[in-house]
PDB file of C-alpha atoms in Angstrom:
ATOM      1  CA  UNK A   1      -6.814  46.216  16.799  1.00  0.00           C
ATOM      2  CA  UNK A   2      -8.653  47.341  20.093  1.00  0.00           C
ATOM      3  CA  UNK A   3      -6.551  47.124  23.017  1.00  0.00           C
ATOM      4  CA  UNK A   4     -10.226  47.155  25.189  1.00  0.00           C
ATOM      5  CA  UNK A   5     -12.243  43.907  25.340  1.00  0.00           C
ATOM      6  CA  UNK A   6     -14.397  42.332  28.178  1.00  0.00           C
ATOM      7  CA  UNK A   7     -14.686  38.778  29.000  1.00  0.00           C
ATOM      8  CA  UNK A   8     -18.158  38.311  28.721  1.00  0.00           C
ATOM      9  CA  UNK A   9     -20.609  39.688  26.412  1.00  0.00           C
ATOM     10  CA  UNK A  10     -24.162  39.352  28.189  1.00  0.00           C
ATOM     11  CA  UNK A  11     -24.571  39.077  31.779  1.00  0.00           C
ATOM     12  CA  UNK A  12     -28.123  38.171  33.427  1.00  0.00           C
ATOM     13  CA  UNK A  13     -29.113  38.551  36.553  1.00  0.00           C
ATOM     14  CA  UNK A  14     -31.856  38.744  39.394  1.00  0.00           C
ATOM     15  CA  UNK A  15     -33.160  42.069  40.262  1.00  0.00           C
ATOM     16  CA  UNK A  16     -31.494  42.694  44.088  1.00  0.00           C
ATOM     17  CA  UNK A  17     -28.502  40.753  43.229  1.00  0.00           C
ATOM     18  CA  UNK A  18     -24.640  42.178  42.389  1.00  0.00           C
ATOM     19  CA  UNK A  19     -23.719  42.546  38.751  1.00  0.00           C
ATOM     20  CA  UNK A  20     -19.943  42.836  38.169  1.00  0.00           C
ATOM     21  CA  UNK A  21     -18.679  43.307  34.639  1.00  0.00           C
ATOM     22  CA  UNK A  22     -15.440  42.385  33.447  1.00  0.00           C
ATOM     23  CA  UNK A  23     -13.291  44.595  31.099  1.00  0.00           C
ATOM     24  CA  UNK A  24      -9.535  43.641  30.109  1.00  0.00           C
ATOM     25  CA  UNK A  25      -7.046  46.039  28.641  1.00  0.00           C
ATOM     26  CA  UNK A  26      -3.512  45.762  26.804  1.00  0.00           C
ATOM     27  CA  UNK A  27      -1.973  49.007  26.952  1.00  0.00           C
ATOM     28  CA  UNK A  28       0.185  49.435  30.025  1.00  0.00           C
ATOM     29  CA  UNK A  29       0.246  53.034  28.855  1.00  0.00           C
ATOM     30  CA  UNK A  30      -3.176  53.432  29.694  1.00  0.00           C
ATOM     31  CA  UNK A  31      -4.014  55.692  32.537  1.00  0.00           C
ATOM     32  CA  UNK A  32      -7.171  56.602  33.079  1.00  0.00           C
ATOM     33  CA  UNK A  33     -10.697  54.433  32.651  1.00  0.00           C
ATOM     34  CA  UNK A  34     -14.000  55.184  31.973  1.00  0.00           C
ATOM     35  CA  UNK A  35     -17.105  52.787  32.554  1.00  0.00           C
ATOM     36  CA  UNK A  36     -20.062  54.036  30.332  1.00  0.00           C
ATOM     37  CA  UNK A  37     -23.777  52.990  30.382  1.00  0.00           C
ATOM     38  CA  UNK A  38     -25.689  52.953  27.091  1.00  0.00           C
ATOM     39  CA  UNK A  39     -29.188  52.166  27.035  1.00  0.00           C
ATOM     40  CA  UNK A  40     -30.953  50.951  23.678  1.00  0.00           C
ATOM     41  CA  UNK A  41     -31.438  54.209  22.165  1.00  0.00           C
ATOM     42  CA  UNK A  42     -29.190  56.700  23.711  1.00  0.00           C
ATOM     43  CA  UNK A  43     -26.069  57.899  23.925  1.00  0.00           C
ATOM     44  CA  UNK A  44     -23.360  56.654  26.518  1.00  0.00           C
ATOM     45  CA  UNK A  45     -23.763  57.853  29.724  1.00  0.00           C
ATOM     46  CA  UNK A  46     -20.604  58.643  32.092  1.00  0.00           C
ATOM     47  CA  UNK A  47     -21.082  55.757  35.045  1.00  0.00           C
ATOM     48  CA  UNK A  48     -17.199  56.313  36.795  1.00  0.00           C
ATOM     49  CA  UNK A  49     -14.055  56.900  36.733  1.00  0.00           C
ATOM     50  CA  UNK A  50     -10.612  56.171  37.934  1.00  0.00           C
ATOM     51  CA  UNK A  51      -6.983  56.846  37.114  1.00  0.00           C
ATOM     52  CA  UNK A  52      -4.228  54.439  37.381  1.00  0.00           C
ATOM     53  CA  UNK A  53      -3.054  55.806  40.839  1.00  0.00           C
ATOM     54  CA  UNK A  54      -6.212  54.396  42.392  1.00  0.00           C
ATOM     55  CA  UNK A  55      -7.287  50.895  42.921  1.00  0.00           C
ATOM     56  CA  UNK A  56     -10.430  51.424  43.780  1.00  0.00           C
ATOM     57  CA  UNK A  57     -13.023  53.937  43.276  1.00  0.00           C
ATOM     58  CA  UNK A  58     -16.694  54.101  44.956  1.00  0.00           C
ATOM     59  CA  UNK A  59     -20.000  55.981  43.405  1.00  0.00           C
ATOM     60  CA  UNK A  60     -23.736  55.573  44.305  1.00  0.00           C
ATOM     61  CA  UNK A  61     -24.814  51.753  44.444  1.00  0.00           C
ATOM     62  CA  UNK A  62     -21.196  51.160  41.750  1.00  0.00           C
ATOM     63  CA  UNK A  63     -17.843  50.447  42.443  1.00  0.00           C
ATOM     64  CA  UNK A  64     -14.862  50.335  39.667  1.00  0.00           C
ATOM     65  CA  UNK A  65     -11.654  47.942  40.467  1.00  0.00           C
ATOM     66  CA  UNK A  66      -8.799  48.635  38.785  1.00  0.00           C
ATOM     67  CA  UNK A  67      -5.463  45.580  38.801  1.00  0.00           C
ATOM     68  CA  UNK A  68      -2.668  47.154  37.029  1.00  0.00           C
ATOM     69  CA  UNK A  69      -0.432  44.115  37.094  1.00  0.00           C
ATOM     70  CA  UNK A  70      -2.971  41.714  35.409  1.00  0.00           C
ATOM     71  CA  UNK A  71      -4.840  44.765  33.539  1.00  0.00           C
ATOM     72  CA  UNK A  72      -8.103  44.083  34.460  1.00  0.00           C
ATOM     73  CA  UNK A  73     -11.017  45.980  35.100  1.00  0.00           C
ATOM     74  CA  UNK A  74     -14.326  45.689  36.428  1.00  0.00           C
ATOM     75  CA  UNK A  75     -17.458  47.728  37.346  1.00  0.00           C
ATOM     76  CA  UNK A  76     -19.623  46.462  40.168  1.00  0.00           C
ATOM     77  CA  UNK A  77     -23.469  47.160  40.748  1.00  0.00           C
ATOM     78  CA  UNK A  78     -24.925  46.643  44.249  1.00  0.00           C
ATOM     79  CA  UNK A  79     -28.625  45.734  44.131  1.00  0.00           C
ATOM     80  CA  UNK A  80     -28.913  45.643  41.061  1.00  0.00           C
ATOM     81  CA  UNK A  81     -32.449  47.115  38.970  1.00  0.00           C
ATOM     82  CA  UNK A  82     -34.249  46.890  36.361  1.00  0.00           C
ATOM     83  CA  UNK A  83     -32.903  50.368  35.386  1.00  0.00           C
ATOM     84  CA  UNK A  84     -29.746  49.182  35.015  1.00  0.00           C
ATOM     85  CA  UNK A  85     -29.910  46.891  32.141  1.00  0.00           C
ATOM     86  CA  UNK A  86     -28.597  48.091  29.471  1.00  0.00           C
ATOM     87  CA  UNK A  87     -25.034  47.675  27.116  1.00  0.00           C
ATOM     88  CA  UNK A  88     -21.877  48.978  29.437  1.00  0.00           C
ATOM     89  CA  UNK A  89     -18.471  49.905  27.696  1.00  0.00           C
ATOM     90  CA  UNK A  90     -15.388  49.906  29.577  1.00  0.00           C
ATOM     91  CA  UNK A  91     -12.973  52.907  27.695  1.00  0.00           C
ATOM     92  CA  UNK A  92      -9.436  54.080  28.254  1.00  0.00           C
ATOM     93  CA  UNK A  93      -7.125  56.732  27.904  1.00  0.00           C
ATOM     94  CA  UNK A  94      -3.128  56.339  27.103  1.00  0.00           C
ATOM     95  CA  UNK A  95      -1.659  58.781  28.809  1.00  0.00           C
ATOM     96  CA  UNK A  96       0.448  61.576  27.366  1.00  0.00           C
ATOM     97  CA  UNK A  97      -0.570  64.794  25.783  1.00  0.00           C
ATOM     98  CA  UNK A  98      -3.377  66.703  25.621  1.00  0.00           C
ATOM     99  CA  UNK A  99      -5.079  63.941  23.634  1.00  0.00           C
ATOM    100  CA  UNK A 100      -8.043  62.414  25.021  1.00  0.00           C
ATOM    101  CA  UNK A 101      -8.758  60.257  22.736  1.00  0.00           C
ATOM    102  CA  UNK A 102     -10.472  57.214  24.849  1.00  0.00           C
ATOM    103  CA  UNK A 103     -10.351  53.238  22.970  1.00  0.00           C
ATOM    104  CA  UNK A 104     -13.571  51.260  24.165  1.00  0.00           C
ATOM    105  CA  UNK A 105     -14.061  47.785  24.606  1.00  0.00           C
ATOM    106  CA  UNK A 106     -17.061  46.077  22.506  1.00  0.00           C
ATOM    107  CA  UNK A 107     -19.542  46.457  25.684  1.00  0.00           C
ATOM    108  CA  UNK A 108     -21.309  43.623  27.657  1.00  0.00           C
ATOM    109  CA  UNK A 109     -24.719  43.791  27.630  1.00  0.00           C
ATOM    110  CA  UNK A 110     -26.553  43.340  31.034  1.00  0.00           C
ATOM    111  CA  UNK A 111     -30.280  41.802  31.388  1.00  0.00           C
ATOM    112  CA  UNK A 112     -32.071  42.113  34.959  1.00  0.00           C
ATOM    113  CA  UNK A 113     -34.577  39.901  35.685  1.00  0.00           C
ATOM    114  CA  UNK A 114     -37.370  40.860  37.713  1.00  0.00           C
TER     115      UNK A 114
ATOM    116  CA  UNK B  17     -29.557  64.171  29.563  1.00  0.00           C
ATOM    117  CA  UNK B  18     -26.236  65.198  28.957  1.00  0.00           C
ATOM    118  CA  UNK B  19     -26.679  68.555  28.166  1.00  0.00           C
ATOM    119  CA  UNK B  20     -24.999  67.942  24.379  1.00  0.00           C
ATOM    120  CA  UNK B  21     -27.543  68.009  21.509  1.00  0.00           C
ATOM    121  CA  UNK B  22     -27.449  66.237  18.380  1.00  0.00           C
ATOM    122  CA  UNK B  23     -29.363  67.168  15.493  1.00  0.00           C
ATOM    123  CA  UNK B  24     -30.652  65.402  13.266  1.00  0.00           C
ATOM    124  CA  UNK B  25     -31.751  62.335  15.060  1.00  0.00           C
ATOM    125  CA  UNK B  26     -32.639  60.098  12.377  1.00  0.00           C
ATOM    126  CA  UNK B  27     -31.066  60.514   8.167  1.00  0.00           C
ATOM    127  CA  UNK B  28     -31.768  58.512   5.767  1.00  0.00           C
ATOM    128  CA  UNK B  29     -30.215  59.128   2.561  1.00  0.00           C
ATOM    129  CA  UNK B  30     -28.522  57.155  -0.743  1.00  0.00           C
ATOM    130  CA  UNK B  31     -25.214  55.912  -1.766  1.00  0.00           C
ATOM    131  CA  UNK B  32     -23.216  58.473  -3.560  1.00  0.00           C
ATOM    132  CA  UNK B  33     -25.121  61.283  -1.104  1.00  0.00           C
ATOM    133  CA  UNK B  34     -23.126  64.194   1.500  1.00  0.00           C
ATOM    134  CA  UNK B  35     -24.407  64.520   4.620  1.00  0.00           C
ATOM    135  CA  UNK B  36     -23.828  66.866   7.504  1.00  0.00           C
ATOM    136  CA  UNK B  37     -24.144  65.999  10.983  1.00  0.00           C
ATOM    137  CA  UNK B  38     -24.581  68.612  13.724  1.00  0.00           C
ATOM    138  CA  UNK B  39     -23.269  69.025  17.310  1.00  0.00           C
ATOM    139  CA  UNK B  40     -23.976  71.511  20.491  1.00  0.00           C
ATOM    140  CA  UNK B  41     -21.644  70.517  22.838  1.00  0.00           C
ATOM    141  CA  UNK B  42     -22.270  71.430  27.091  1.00  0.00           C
ATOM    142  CA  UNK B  43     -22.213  75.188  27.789  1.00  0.00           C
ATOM    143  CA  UNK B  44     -18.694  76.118  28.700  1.00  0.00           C
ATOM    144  CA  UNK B  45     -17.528  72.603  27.339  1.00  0.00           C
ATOM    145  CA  UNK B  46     -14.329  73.266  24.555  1.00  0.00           C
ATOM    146  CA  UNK B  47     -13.595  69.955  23.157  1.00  0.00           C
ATOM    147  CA  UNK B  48     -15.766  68.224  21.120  1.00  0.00           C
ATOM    148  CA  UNK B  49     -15.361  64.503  19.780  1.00  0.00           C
ATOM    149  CA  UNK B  50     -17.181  62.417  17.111  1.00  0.00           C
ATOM    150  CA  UNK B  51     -17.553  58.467  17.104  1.00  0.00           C
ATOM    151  CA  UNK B  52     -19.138  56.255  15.254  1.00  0.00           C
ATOM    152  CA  UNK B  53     -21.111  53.147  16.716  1.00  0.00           C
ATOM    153  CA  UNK B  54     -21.870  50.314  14.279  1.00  0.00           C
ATOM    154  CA  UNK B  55     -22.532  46.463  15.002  1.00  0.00           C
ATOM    155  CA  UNK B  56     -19.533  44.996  13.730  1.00  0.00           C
ATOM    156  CA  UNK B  57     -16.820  47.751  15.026  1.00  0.00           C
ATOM    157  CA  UNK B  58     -18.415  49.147  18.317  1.00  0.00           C
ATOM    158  CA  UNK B  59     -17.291  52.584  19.295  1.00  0.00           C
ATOM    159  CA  UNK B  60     -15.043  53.765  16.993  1.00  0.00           C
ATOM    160  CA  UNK B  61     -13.332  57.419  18.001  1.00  0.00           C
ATOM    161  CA  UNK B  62     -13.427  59.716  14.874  1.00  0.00           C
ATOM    162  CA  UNK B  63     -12.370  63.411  15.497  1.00  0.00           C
ATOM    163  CA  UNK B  64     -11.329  65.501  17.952  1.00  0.00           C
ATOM    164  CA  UNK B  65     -11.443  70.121  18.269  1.00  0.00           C
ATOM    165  CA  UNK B  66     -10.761  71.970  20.817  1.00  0.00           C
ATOM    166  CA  UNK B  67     -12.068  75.318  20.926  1.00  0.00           C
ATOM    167  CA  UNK B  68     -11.651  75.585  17.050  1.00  0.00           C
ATOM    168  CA  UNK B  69      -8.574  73.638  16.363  1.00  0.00           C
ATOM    169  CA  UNK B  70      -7.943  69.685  15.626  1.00  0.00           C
ATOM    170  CA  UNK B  71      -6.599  67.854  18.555  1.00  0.00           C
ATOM    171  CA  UNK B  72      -6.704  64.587  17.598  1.00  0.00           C
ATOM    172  CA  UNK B  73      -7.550  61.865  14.775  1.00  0.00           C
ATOM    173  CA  UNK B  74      -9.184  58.520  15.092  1.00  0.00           C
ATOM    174  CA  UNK B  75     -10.085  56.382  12.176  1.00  0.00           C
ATOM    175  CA  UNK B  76     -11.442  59.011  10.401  1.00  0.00           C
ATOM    176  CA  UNK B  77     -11.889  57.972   6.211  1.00  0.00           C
ATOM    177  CA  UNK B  78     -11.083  60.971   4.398  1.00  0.00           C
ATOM    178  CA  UNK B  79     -14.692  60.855   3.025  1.00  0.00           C
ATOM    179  CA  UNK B  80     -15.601  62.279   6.181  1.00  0.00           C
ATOM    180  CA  UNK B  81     -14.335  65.728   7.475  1.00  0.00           C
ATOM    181  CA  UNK B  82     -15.232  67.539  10.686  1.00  0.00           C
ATOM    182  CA  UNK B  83     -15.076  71.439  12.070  1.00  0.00           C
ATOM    183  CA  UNK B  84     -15.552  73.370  15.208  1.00  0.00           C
ATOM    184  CA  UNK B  85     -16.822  76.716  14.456  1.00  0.00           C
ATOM    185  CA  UNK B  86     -16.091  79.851  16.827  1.00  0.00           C
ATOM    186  CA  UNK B  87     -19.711  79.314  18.746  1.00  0.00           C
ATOM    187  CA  UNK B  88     -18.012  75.755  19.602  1.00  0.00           C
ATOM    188  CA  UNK B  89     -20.625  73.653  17.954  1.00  0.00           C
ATOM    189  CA  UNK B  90     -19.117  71.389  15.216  1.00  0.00           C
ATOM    190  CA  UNK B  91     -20.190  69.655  12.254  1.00  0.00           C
ATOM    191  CA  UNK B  92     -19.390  66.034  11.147  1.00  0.00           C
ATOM    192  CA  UNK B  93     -19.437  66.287   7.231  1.00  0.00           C
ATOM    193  CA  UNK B  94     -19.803  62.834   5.247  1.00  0.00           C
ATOM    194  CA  UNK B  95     -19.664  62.136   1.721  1.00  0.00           C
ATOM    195  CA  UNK B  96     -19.807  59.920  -1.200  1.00  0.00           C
ATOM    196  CA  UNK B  97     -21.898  58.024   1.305  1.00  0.00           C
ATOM    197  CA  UNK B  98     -21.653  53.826   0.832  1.00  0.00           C
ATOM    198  CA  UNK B  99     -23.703  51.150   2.866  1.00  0.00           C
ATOM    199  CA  UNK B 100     -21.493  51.105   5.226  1.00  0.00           C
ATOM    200  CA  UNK B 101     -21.310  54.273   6.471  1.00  0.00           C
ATOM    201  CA  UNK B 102     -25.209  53.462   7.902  1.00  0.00           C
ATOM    202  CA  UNK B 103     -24.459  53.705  11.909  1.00  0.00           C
ATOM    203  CA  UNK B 104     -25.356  56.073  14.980  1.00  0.00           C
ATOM    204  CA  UNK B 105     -22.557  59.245  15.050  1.00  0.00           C
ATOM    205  CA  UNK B 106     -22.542  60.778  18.393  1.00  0.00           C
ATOM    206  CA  UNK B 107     -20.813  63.469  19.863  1.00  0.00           C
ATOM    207  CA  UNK B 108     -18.870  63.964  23.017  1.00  0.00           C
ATOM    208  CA  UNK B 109     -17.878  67.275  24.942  1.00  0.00           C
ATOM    209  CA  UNK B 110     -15.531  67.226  27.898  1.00  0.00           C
ATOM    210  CA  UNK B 111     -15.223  70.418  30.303  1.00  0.00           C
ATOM    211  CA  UNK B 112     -11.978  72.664  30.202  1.00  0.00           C
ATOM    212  CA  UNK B 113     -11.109  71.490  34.027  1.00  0.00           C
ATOM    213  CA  UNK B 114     -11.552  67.771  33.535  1.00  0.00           C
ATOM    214  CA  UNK B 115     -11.003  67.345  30.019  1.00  0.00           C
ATOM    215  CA  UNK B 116     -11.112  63.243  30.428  1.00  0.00           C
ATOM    216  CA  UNK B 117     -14.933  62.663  31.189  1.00  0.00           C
ATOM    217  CA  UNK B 118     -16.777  63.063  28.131  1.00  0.00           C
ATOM    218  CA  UNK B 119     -20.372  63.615  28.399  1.00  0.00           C
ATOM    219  CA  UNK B 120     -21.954  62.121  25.112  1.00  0.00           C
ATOM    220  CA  UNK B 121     -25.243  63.403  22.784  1.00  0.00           C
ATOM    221  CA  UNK B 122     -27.898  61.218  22.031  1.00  0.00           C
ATOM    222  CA  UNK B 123     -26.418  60.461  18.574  1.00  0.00           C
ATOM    223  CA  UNK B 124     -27.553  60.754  14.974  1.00  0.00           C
ATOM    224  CA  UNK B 125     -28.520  57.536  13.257  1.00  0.00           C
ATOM    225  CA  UNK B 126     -27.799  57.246   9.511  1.00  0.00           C
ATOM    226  CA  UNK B 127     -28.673  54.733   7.206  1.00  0.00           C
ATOM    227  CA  UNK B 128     -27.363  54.823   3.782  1.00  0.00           C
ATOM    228  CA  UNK B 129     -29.409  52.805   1.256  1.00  0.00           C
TER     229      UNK B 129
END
């Protein structure tokens, strides 16, 4: 079974406020995450990174949190826009290899209100 | 745009039919990976080459078969095509120096009827 899954499925919220979406993983083994943004119609797009030596990992307006020791997590918005509704898939990578075969979670799909 | 093309966008075809899916992958980009995206299963890894060799193997049915050819675009070949088989296919490249982001295509949607 999937070893990615995310604690909520939708998410609304006002346009300005701070969207945070939840992602839990199982594999311990895991070691490097990937937060993709799909909007209806298109392919995932690459959002942010970060590898299990990090805890924390900023990018324009989004943040990614990562707790190793409860396996959890999350991708922040700031301000959040009308642009950025859309379906968002948290994916990860076991490390070892040269496989890079990522595992993503069912996505949580995120409605801003204007 | 993530600078990997998919072609065709939309197939429709019947039960029983083959199909071939195409893939350009970024310029300089050497690994390419197919998924498939349905309702019920989400984003399912298929297949992945690098530079003209399988690296790696999802939950590929062995109705479906894949290739990298020497120009590094690949093809995702389907057959003996059944309803359930109708989802979007997309395509992922990854550069040679950081091989983990993938950069996807806009995806081929196929519906089997």
């Amino acid at each position: 079974g999937e070893s990615v899954g995310l604690h909520l499925p939708t998410l609304s919220v006002q346009e300005g406020d701070n969207s945070i979406i939840n992602c839990a993983y199982s594999n311990s083994a895991s070691d490097y995450f990937i937060w993709y943004k799909q909007e209806s119609g298109k392919g995932p797009q690459f959002i942010i990174d970060i590898r299990s030596n990090m805890d924390k990992r900023q990018g324009q307006r989004v943040t990614v949190l990562l707790n190793k020791t409860v396996k959890h997590l999350s991708l922040q918005i700031a301000a959040t826009q009308p642009g950025d509704s859309a379906v968002y898939f948290c994916a990860e990578r076991i490390a070892g290899g040269s496989n890079y075969k990522l595992t993503f979670g069912k996505g949580t799909l995120l409605t801003v209100n204007p | 745009d993530s600078g990997v093309t998919q072609t065709p966008k939309h197939l429709i075809t019947a039960t029983g039919q083959r199909v071939t899916l195409r893939c350009s992958p970024r310029s300089g980009d050497l690994s390419v990976y197919w998924y498939q995206q349905s309702l019920d299963q989400g984003l399912q890894f298929l297949i992945q080459y690098y530079n003209g060799e399988e690296r790696a193997k999802g939950n590929i049915l062995e109705r479906f078969s894949a290739q990298q050819f020497p120009d590094l675009h690949s093809e995702l070949n389907l057959s003996s095509l059944e309803l359930g088989d109708s989802a979007l296919y997309f395509c992922a490249s990854s550069p040679v120096t950081a091989a983990d982001t993938q950069y996807f295509g806009p995806g081929t949607r196929l519906t089997v009827l």
